[in-house]
Amino acid sequence: MIPTLTAFERSPDGGRGLARDMRIRWALEEVGQPYHVRLLSFEAMKQPEHLARHPFGQIPAYEEGGLTLFESGATVIHIAERHGGLLPADAQARTRAIMWMFAAVNTVEPSVFERVLVRILDRDAPWYEDRLRVLEDRIRDRLEHLARHLGNADWLDGGFSAGDLLMVTVLRWLGSATILDDYPTIAAYIARGEARPAFQRAFAAQLADFSKGAAPAP
Ligand code: GTB
């Protein structure tokens, strides 16, 4: 059964692989599972047909046989549980990897994503600089602790896992932020994730889809 991933027809990230469908693409590439992609416009995302897949009218959505999923983290857990390679076999290590998935989306993502939004939407607001400073202080606090945990290790807990996959996708939202200059081990961690062949394939696939969406209609 080949699953279908629903993604932006034209991602606002301009093909930089920052939208959350990238998590699913990367997970599927890591486990060697081919997939189909359905590309939707913003308008189509809000129509009943897509709301039946995703109650919030967002992407990514994932369909596999009779199963329809939204929430990128839950979808990556589903993929990791169905295939080898993203979760350790040892029960405790497996639970710790899932814990790191939650840490990525629940502890690190909020301030990092809020910074993305504020920089896009609120540049003209009188409170812009203050808000940015608060968010960047919060992000630094998270990075400080993350760097302390990571030390000189390659990955968060032993071998590469779905926890690293989600954490790297969250940290990529910092882009070329100068914050990362102060955390070289985290910058290297992100680069290690991006260097994985599965990431590269997923990145190329989303870029090809972006180019399709960006092309004028025939
Ligand atoms: N919690 C959900 C999940 O993890 O799946 C969140 C889903 C979500 O926010 N989806 C976004 C969406 O559909 C796309 S990824 N937005 C349209 C809408 O809500 O109407 C968001 C995204 C886009 C671009 C960047 N970036 O450029 O850094 C980062 C994240």
Coordinates of N, CA and C and ligand atoms in Angstrom, one line a residue:
M1 N 0.9 -1.2 0.0 CA 0.0 0.0 0.0 C 0.9 1.3 0.0
I2 N 0.8 2.0 -1.1 CA 1.7 3.2 -1.2 C 0.9 4.4 -0.5
P3 N 1.4 5.0 0.6 CA 0.7 6.1 1.2 C 0.7 7.4 0.4
T4 N -0.2 8.3 0.7 CA -0.3 9.6 0.0 C -0.1 10.7 1.0
L5 N 0.9 11.5 0.7 CA 1.1 12.7 1.6 C 0.5 13.9 0.9
T6 N -0.2 14.7 1.7 CA -0.7 16.0 1.1 C 0.2 17.1 1.6
A7 N 0.6 18.0 0.6 CA 1.6 19.0 0.9 C 1.1 20.3 0.2
F8 N 1.8 21.4 0.5 CA 1.5 22.7 -0.2 C 1.8 22.6 -1.7
E9 N 0.9 23.1 -2.5 CA 1.2 23.2 -3.9 C 2.4 24.2 -4.1
R10 N 2.3 25.2 -3.3 CA 3.4 26.2 -3.4 C 3.8 26.6 -2.0
S11 N 4.8 26.0 -1.5 CA 5.2 26.2 -0.1 C 5.7 27.6 0.1
P12 N 5.2 28.3 1.2 CA 5.7 29.7 1.4 C 7.2 29.7 1.8
D13 N 7.8 28.6 2.0 CA 9.3 28.6 2.3 C 10.1 28.7 1.0
G14 N 9.5 28.7 -0.2 CA 10.2 28.9 -1.4 C 11.1 27.7 -1.8
G15 N 10.7 26.5 -1.3 CA 11.4 25.3 -1.7 C 12.6 25.0 -0.7
R16 N 12.6 25.6 0.4 CA 13.7 25.4 1.4 C 13.5 24.2 2.3
G17 N 12.4 23.5 2.1 CA 12.1 22.3 2.9 C 11.8 22.6 4.3
L18 N 11.1 23.6 4.6 CA 10.9 24.0 5.9 C 9.4 23.7 6.4
A19 N 8.5 23.4 5.4 CA 7.2 23.1 5.9 C 7.2 21.7 6.4
R20 N 6.1 21.4 7.2 CA 6.2 20.2 8.0 C 6.0 18.9 7.2
D21 N 5.6 19.0 5.9 CA 5.6 17.7 5.1 C 7.0 17.1 5.0
M22 N 8.0 18.0 5.2 CA 9.4 17.5 5.1 C 9.7 16.4 6.1
R23 N 9.0 16.5 7.3 CA 9.2 15.5 8.3 C 8.8 14.1 7.8
I24 N 7.6 14.2 7.2 CA 7.0 12.9 6.7 C 7.9 12.3 5.5
R25 N 8.2 13.2 4.6 CA 9.0 12.8 3.5 C 10.3 12.2 4.0
W26 N 11.0 12.9 4.9 CA 12.3 12.4 5.4 C 12.1 11.0 6.1
A27 N 11.0 10.9 6.9 CA 10.8 9.6 7.6 C 10.6 8.5 6.6
L28 N 9.8 8.8 5.6 CA 9.5 7.7 4.6 C 10.7 7.4 3.8
E29 N 11.6 8.4 3.5 CA 12.9 8.1 2.9 C 13.8 7.2 3.8
E30 N 13.8 7.5 5.0 CA 14.7 6.8 6.0 C 14.3 5.3 6.0
V31 N 13.0 5.0 5.9 CA 12.6 3.6 6.0 C 12.4 3.0 4.6
G32 N 12.6 3.7 3.6 CA 12.6 3.2 2.2 C 11.1 2.9 1.7
Q33 N 10.2 3.7 2.2 CA 8.8 3.6 1.8 C 8.5 4.6 0.7
P34 N 8.2 4.1 -0.5 CA 7.7 5.1 -1.6 C 6.4 5.7 -1.2
Y35 N 6.1 6.9 -1.8 CA 4.9 7.6 -1.4 C 4.4 8.4 -2.6
H36 N 3.1 8.7 -2.6 CA 2.5 9.6 -3.6 C 2.4 10.9 -2.9
V37 N 2.3 12.0 -3.7 CA 2.1 13.3 -3.1 C 0.9 14.0 -3.8
R38 N 0.1 14.6 -2.9 CA -1.0 15.4 -3.4 C -0.7 16.8 -3.1
L39 N -0.6 17.7 -4.1 CA -0.3 19.1 -3.8 C -1.5 19.9 -3.8
L40 N -1.8 20.7 -2.8 CA -3.0 21.5 -2.7 C -2.7 23.0 -2.5
S41 N -3.5 23.8 -3.1 CA -3.4 25.3 -2.9 C -4.0 25.6 -1.5
F42 N -3.7 26.8 -1.0 CA -4.3 27.3 0.3 C -5.8 27.2 0.2
E43 N -6.4 27.6 -0.9 CA -7.8 27.6 -1.0 C -8.4 26.1 -0.9
A44 N -7.7 25.2 -1.6 CA -8.2 23.8 -1.6 C -8.0 23.2 -0.2
M45 N -7.0 23.7 0.6 CA -6.8 23.2 2.0 C -8.0 23.5 2.9
K46 N -8.8 24.5 2.5 CA -9.9 24.9 3.4 C -11.2 24.3 3.0
Q47 N -11.2 23.5 1.9 CA -12.4 23.0 1.4 C -12.8 21.7 2.1
P48 N -14.1 21.3 2.1 CA -14.6 20.1 2.8 C -13.7 18.9 2.4
E49 N -13.4 18.7 1.2 CA -12.6 17.5 0.8 C -11.3 17.4 1.6
H50 N -10.6 18.5 1.8 CA -9.4 18.4 2.6 C -9.7 18.4 4.1
L51 N -10.7 19.1 4.5 CA -11.1 19.1 5.9 C -11.5 17.7 6.4
A52 N -11.9 16.9 5.5 CA -12.2 15.5 5.9 C -10.9 14.7 6.3
R53 N -9.8 15.2 5.7 CA -8.5 14.6 6.0 C -7.8 15.3 7.2
H54 N -8.0 16.6 7.2 CA -7.3 17.4 8.2 C -8.3 18.4 8.8
P55 N -8.7 18.2 10.0 CA -9.8 19.0 10.6 C -9.4 20.5 10.7
F56 N -8.1 20.8 10.7 CA -7.7 22.2 10.8 C -7.4 22.8 9.4
G57 N -7.6 22.1 8.4 CA -7.3 22.6 7.0 C -5.9 22.9 6.8
Q58 N -5.0 22.1 7.3 CA -3.5 22.3 7.2 C -2.9 21.2 6.4
I59 N -1.6 21.3 6.2 CA -0.8 20.2 5.7 C 0.3 20.0 6.8
P60 N 0.9 18.8 6.9 CA 0.7 17.7 6.1 C -0.5 16.8 6.6
A61 N -1.1 16.1 5.6 CA -2.0 15.0 5.9 C -1.4 13.7 5.2
Y62 N -1.8 12.6 5.8 CA -1.2 11.3 5.4 C -2.3 10.3 5.3
E63 N -2.3 9.6 4.1 CA -3.3 8.5 4.0 C -2.6 7.2 3.6
E64 N -3.1 6.2 4.2 CA -2.5 4.9 4.0 C -3.6 3.8 4.1
G65 N -4.1 3.3 3.0 CA -5.2 2.4 3.1 C -6.4 3.1 3.7
G66 N -7.0 2.6 4.7 CA -8.2 3.2 5.4 C -7.8 4.2 6.4
L67 N -6.5 4.4 6.7 CA -6.0 5.3 7.7 C -5.7 6.7 7.2
T68 N -6.3 7.7 7.9 CA -6.0 9.1 7.5 C -5.4 9.8 8.8
L69 N -4.3 10.4 8.6 CA -3.6 11.0 9.8 C -3.3 12.5 9.5
F70 N -3.4 13.3 10.5 CA -2.8 14.7 10.5 C -1.9 14.7 11.7
E71 N -1.2 15.8 11.9 CA -0.2 16.0 13.0 C 1.1 15.3 12.5
S72 N 2.1 16.1 12.2 CA 3.4 15.5 11.6 C 4.0 14.6 12.6
G73 N 4.0 14.9 13.9 CA 4.7 14.1 14.9 C 4.0 12.7 15.0
A74 N 2.7 12.7 15.1 CA 2.0 11.4 15.2 C 2.2 10.6 13.9
T75 N 2.3 11.3 12.8 CA 2.5 10.6 11.5 C 3.9 9.9 11.5
V76 N 4.9 10.7 12.0 CA 6.2 10.1 12.0 C 6.3 8.9 13.0
I77 N 5.6 9.0 14.1 CA 5.5 7.8 15.0 C 4.9 6.6 14.3
H78 N 3.8 6.9 13.6 CA 3.2 5.8 12.8 C 4.1 5.1 11.9
I79 N 4.9 5.9 11.1 CA 5.8 5.4 10.1 C 6.9 4.6 10.8
A80 N 7.4 5.2 11.9 CA 8.5 4.6 12.7 C 8.1 3.3 13.3
E81 N 6.8 3.2 13.7 CA 6.3 1.9 14.3 C 6.1 0.8 13.3
R82 N 5.8 1.2 12.0 CA 5.5 0.2 11.0 C 6.8 -0.3 10.3
H83 N 7.9 0.5 10.4 CA 9.1 0.1 9.7 C 10.3 0.1 10.6
G84 N 11.3 -0.6 10.3 CA 12.5 -0.5 11.1 C 13.3 0.7 10.7
G85 N 14.2 1.1 11.6 CA 15.2 2.2 11.3 C 15.0 3.5 12.0
L86 N 13.8 3.8 12.5 CA 13.6 5.1 13.2 C 13.4 5.0 14.7
L87 N 13.2 3.8 15.2 CA 13.0 3.6 16.6 C 13.8 2.4 17.0
P88 N 14.5 2.5 18.2 CA 15.3 1.4 18.6 C 14.5 0.2 19.0
A89 N 15.1 -1.0 18.9 CA 14.3 -2.2 19.3 C 14.1 -2.3 20.8
D90 N 15.1 -1.9 21.5 CA 15.0 -2.0 23.0 C 13.9 -1.1 23.5
A91 N 13.0 -1.7 24.4 CA 11.8 -1.0 24.8 C 12.1 0.4 25.5
Q92 N 13.1 0.4 26.3 CA 13.3 1.7 27.0 C 13.9 2.7 26.1
A93 N 14.8 2.3 25.2 CA 15.4 3.2 24.3 C 14.3 3.7 23.3
R94 N 13.4 2.9 23.0 CA 12.3 3.2 22.1 C 11.4 4.3 22.7
T95 N 11.1 4.1 24.0 CA 10.3 5.1 24.7 C 11.1 6.5 24.8
R96 N 12.4 6.4 25.0 CA 13.2 7.6 25.1 C 13.2 8.3 23.8
A97 N 13.3 7.5 22.7 CA 13.3 8.2 21.3 C 11.9 8.9 21.1
I98 N 10.8 8.3 21.6 CA 9.5 9.0 21.5 C 9.5 10.2 22.4
M99 N 10.1 10.1 23.5 CA 10.2 11.3 24.4 C 10.9 12.4 23.7
W100 N 12.0 12.1 23.0 CA 12.7 13.2 22.2 C 11.8 13.8 21.1
M101 N 10.9 12.9 20.6 CA 10.0 13.5 19.5 C 9.1 14.5 20.2
F102 N 8.7 14.2 21.4 CA 7.8 15.2 22.1 C 8.6 16.4 22.5
A103 N 9.9 16.2 22.9 CA 10.7 17.3 23.3 C 10.9 18.3 22.1
A104 N 11.0 17.7 20.9 CA 11.2 18.5 19.7 C 10.0 19.4 19.4
V105 N 8.8 18.7 19.4 CA 7.6 19.5 19.0 C 7.0 20.2 20.1
N106 N 7.3 19.9 21.4 CA 6.5 20.4 22.5 C 7.4 21.4 23.3
T107 N 8.7 21.1 23.4 CA 9.6 22.0 24.2 C 10.5 22.9 23.4
V108 N 10.9 22.5 22.2 CA 11.8 23.3 21.4 C 11.0 24.1 20.3
E109 N 10.1 23.4 19.7 CA 9.4 24.0 18.6 C 8.6 25.3 18.9
P110 N 7.9 25.4 20.0 CA 7.0 26.6 20.2 C 7.8 27.9 20.0
S111 N 8.9 28.1 20.7 CA 9.5 29.4 20.6 C 10.2 29.6 19.3
V112 N 10.8 28.5 18.7 CA 11.4 28.6 17.4 C 10.4 28.9 16.3
F113 N 9.3 28.3 16.4 CA 8.3 28.6 15.4 C 7.6 30.0 15.5
E114 N 7.5 30.4 16.8 CA 6.9 31.7 17.0 C 7.9 32.8 16.5
R115 N 9.1 32.5 16.6 CA 10.1 33.5 16.0 C 10.0 33.6 14.5
V116 N 9.7 32.4 13.9 CA 9.5 32.4 12.4 C 8.3 33.3 12.1
L117 N 7.2 33.1 12.8 CA 6.0 33.8 12.6 C 6.1 35.3 12.8
V118 N 6.8 35.6 13.9 CA 6.9 37.1 14.2 C 7.8 37.8 13.2
R119 N 8.8 37.1 12.7 CA 9.7 37.7 11.7 C 9.0 37.9 10.4
I120 N 8.0 37.0 10.1 CA 7.2 37.1 8.8 C 6.1 38.1 9.0
L121 N 5.4 38.0 10.1 CA 4.1 38.8 10.2 C 4.2 40.1 10.9
D122 N 5.1 40.3 11.8 CA 5.0 41.4 12.7 C 6.2 42.4 12.6
R123 N 6.9 42.4 11.5 CA 8.1 43.3 11.4 C 7.7 44.8 11.6
D124 N 6.5 45.1 11.3 CA 6.2 46.6 11.4 C 5.5 46.9 12.7
A125 N 5.4 45.9 13.6 CA 4.7 46.2 14.9 C 5.7 47.0 15.8
P126 N 5.2 47.9 16.6 CA 6.1 48.7 17.5 C 6.8 47.8 18.5
W127 N 6.2 46.7 18.8 CA 6.8 45.8 19.8 C 7.7 44.7 19.2
Y128 N 7.9 44.8 17.9 CA 8.6 43.7 17.2 C 10.0 43.3 17.8
E129 N 10.8 44.4 18.0 CA 12.2 44.1 18.6 C 12.1 43.4 20.0
D130 N 11.2 44.0 20.8 CA 11.1 43.4 22.2 C 10.6 42.0 22.1
R131 N 9.7 41.7 21.3 CA 9.1 40.3 21.2 C 10.2 39.4 20.7
L132 N 11.0 39.8 19.7 CA 12.0 39.0 19.1 C 13.1 38.7 20.2
R133 N 13.4 39.7 21.0 CA 14.4 39.5 22.1 C 13.9 38.4 23.1
V134 N 12.7 38.5 23.5 CA 12.1 37.6 24.4 C 12.2 36.2 23.8
L135 N 11.8 36.1 22.6 CA 11.7 34.7 21.9 C 13.2 34.2 21.8
E136 N 14.1 35.1 21.4 CA 15.5 34.6 21.2 C 16.1 34.2 22.5
D137 N 15.8 34.9 23.6 CA 16.3 34.5 24.9 C 15.8 33.1 25.3
R138 N 14.5 32.9 25.0 CA 13.9 31.6 25.3 C 14.5 30.5 24.4
I139 N 14.8 30.8 23.2 CA 15.4 29.8 22.3 C 16.8 29.5 22.8
R140 N 17.6 30.5 23.2 CA 18.9 30.3 23.7 C 18.9 29.4 24.9
D141 N 17.9 29.6 25.7 CA 17.8 28.7 26.9 C 17.7 27.3 26.5
R142 N 16.8 27.1 25.5 CA 16.6 25.7 25.0 C 17.9 25.1 24.4
L143 N 18.5 26.0 23.6 CA 19.7 25.5 22.9 C 20.8 25.2 23.9
E144 N 20.9 26.0 24.9 CA 21.9 25.8 25.9 C 21.8 24.4 26.5
H145 N 20.6 24.1 26.9 CA 20.3 22.8 27.5 C 20.5 21.7 26.5
L146 N 20.0 21.9 25.3 CA 20.2 20.9 24.3 C 21.6 20.6 24.0
A147 N 22.4 21.6 23.9 CA 23.9 21.5 23.7 C 24.5 20.7 24.8
R148 N 24.1 21.1 26.0 CA 24.7 20.4 27.2 C 24.4 18.9 27.1
H149 N 23.1 18.6 26.8 CA 22.7 17.1 26.7 C 23.5 16.4 25.5
L150 N 23.6 17.1 24.4 CA 24.2 16.5 23.2 C 25.7 16.2 23.4
G151 N 26.4 17.2 24.1 CA 27.8 17.1 24.3 C 28.5 16.8 23.0
N152 N 29.4 15.8 22.9 CA 30.0 15.5 21.6 C 29.4 14.4 20.9
A153 N 28.2 14.0 21.3 CA 27.5 12.9 20.6 C 27.0 13.3 19.3
D154 N 26.8 12.3 18.4 CA 26.2 12.6 17.1 C 24.7 12.9 17.2
W155 N 24.1 12.0 18.0 CA 22.6 12.1 18.1 C 22.1 12.2 19.5
L156 N 20.9 12.4 19.7 CA 20.3 12.7 21.1 C 20.5 11.5 22.0
D157 N 20.3 10.3 21.5 CA 20.3 9.1 22.5 C 20.7 7.9 21.7
G158 N 22.0 7.7 21.6 CA 22.5 6.6 20.8 C 22.5 6.8 19.3
G159 N 21.9 5.9 18.6 CA 21.8 6.0 17.1 C 20.8 7.0 16.7
F160 N 20.8 7.4 15.4 CA 19.8 8.3 14.8 C 18.4 7.7 15.0
S161 N 17.5 8.6 15.4 CA 16.1 8.1 15.6 C 15.1 9.1 15.2
A162 N 13.8 8.8 15.3 CA 12.8 9.7 14.9 C 12.8 10.9 15.8
G163 N 13.4 10.8 17.0 CA 13.6 12.0 17.8 C 14.5 13.0 17.2
D164 N 15.6 12.5 16.6 CA 16.6 13.4 15.9 C 15.9 14.0 14.7
L165 N 15.2 13.1 14.0 CA 14.5 13.6 12.7 C 13.7 14.9 13.0
L166 N 12.8 14.7 14.1 CA 11.9 15.9 14.4 C 12.7 17.1 14.9
M167 N 13.7 16.8 15.8 CA 14.5 17.9 16.4 C 15.2 18.6 15.3
V168 N 15.8 17.9 14.3 CA 16.6 18.6 13.2 C 15.6 19.5 12.4
T169 N 14.4 19.0 12.1 CA 13.5 19.8 11.3 C 13.0 21.0 12.1
V170 N 12.9 20.9 13.4 CA 12.6 22.1 14.2 C 13.8 23.1 14.2
L171 N 15.0 22.6 14.4 CA 16.1 23.5 14.5 C 16.5 24.2 13.2
R172 N 16.1 23.5 12.1 CA 16.3 24.1 10.7 C 15.6 25.4 10.6
W173 N 14.5 25.6 11.3 CA 13.8 26.9 11.3 C 14.6 28.1 11.8
L174 N 15.7 27.8 12.5 CA 16.6 28.9 12.9 C 17.4 29.4 11.7
G175 N 17.4 28.6 10.6 CA 18.0 29.1 9.4 C 19.4 29.5 9.6
S176 N 19.8 30.6 9.1 CA 21.2 31.1 9.3 C 21.2 32.1 10.5
A177 N 20.3 32.0 11.4 CA 20.2 32.9 12.5 C 21.6 32.9 13.2
T178 N 22.0 34.1 13.6 CA 23.3 34.2 14.3 C 23.3 33.5 15.6
I179 N 22.2 33.2 16.2 CA 22.1 32.5 17.4 C 22.9 31.2 17.3
L180 N 22.8 30.6 16.2 CA 23.5 29.3 16.0 C 25.0 29.4 16.1
D181 N 25.5 30.6 15.8 CA 27.0 30.8 15.9 C 27.5 30.5 17.3
D182 N 26.6 30.7 18.3 CA 27.0 30.5 19.7 C 26.9 29.0 20.1
Y183 N 26.3 28.2 19.2 CA 26.1 26.8 19.5 C 26.6 25.9 18.4
P184 N 27.9 25.9 18.3 CA 28.5 25.1 17.1 C 28.2 23.6 17.1
T185 N 28.0 23.0 18.3 CA 27.7 21.6 18.3 C 26.2 21.4 17.8
I186 N 25.4 22.3 18.0 CA 24.0 22.2 17.5 C 24.0 22.5 16.0
A187 N 24.8 23.5 15.5 CA 24.9 23.7 14.1 C 25.4 22.4 13.4
A188 N 26.4 21.8 14.0 CA 26.9 20.5 13.4 C 25.9 19.4 13.5
Y189 N 25.1 19.4 14.5 CA 24.0 18.4 14.6 C 23.0 18.5 13.5
I190 N 22.6 19.8 13.2 CA 21.7 20.0 12.1 C 22.3 19.6 10.8
A191 N 23.6 20.0 10.6 CA 24.3 19.6 9.4 C 24.4 18.1 9.2
R192 N 24.6 17.4 10.3 CA 24.6 15.9 10.2 C 23.3 15.3 9.8
G193 N 22.2 15.9 10.3 CA 20.9 15.5 9.9 C 20.7 15.7 8.4
E194 N 21.0 16.9 8.0 CA 20.8 17.3 6.6 C 21.7 16.5 5.6
A195 N 22.8 16.0 6.1 CA 23.7 15.2 5.3 C 23.3 13.8 5.0
R196 N 22.3 13.4 5.8 CA 21.8 12.0 5.6 C 21.2 11.8 4.2
P197 N 21.5 10.7 3.5 CA 21.0 10.5 2.2 C 19.5 10.6 2.1
A198 N 18.8 10.1 3.2 CA 17.3 10.1 3.2 C 16.8 11.6 3.2
F199 N 17.5 12.4 4.0 CA 17.1 13.9 4.1 C 17.3 14.5 2.7
Q200 N 18.4 14.2 2.1 CA 18.8 14.7 0.7 C 17.7 14.4 -0.3
R201 N 17.3 13.1 -0.2 CA 16.2 12.7 -1.2 C 14.9 13.4 -0.9
A202 N 14.6 13.5 0.4 CA 13.3 14.2 0.7 C 13.4 15.6 0.3
F203 N 14.5 16.2 0.5 CA 14.7 17.7 0.2 C 14.5 17.8 -1.3
A204 N 15.2 17.0 -2.1 CA 15.1 17.1 -3.6 C 13.6 16.9 -4.0
A205 N 12.9 16.0 -3.4 CA 11.5 15.7 -3.8 C 10.6 16.9 -3.5
Q206 N 10.8 17.5 -2.3 CA 10.0 18.7 -2.0 C 10.3 19.9 -2.9
L207 N 11.6 20.0 -3.3 CA 12.0 21.1 -4.2 C 11.4 20.9 -5.6
A208 N 11.4 19.6 -6.0 CA 10.8 19.3 -7.3 C 9.3 19.6 -7.3
D209 N 8.6 19.3 -6.2 CA 7.2 19.6 -6.1 C 7.0 21.1 -6.0
F210 N 7.9 21.8 -5.3 CA 7.8 23.3 -5.2 C 7.9 23.9 -6.6
S211 N 8.8 23.3 -7.4 CA 9.0 23.9 -8.8 C 7.8 23.6 -9.6
K212 N 7.2 22.4 -9.4 CA 6.0 22.1 -10.2 C 4.9 23.2 -9.8
G213 N 4.7 23.4 -8.5 CA 3.7 24.3 -8.0 C 4.0 25.8 -8.5
A214 N 5.3 26.1 -8.6 CA 5.6 27.4 -8.9 C 5.5 27.7 -10.4
A215 N 5.5 26.6 -11.2 CA 5.4 26.8 -12.7 C 4.0 27.3 -13.0
P216 N 4.0 28.2 -14.0 CA 2.7 28.7 -14.5 C 1.9 27.6 -15.0
A217 N 0.6 27.6 -14.8 CA -0.3 26.6 -15.3 C -0.2 26.4 -16.8
P218 N -0.2 25.2 -17.3 CA 0.0 25.0 -18.8 C -1.3 25.5 -19.5
Ligands
GTB1 N1 0.9 20.7 14.5 C1 0.7 20.5 13.1 C2 1.7 19.4 12.5 O1 2.7 19.2 13.2 O2 1.4 18.8 11.5 C3 0.9 21.9 12.5 C4 0.6 21.9 11.0 C5 0.9 23.2 10.3 O3 1.1 24.2 11.0 N2 0.9 23.3 9.0 C6 1.2 24.5 8.3 C7 -0.1 24.9 7.5 O4 -0.7 24.1 6.9 C8 2.3 24.1 7.2 S1 3.9 23.9 7.9 N3 -0.3 26.2 7.5 C9 -1.4 26.7 6.7 C10 -2.6 27.1 7.5 O5 -2.6 26.9 8.7 O6 -3.5 27.5 6.9 C11 4.2 25.5 8.4 C12 5.5 26.1 8.1 C13 5.7 26.8 6.9 C14 6.8 27.5 6.6 C15 7.9 27.5 7.6 N4 9.1 28.2 7.3 O7 9.2 28.8 6.3 O8 10.0 28.2 8.2 C16 7.7 26.8 8.7 C17 6.6 26.1 9.0

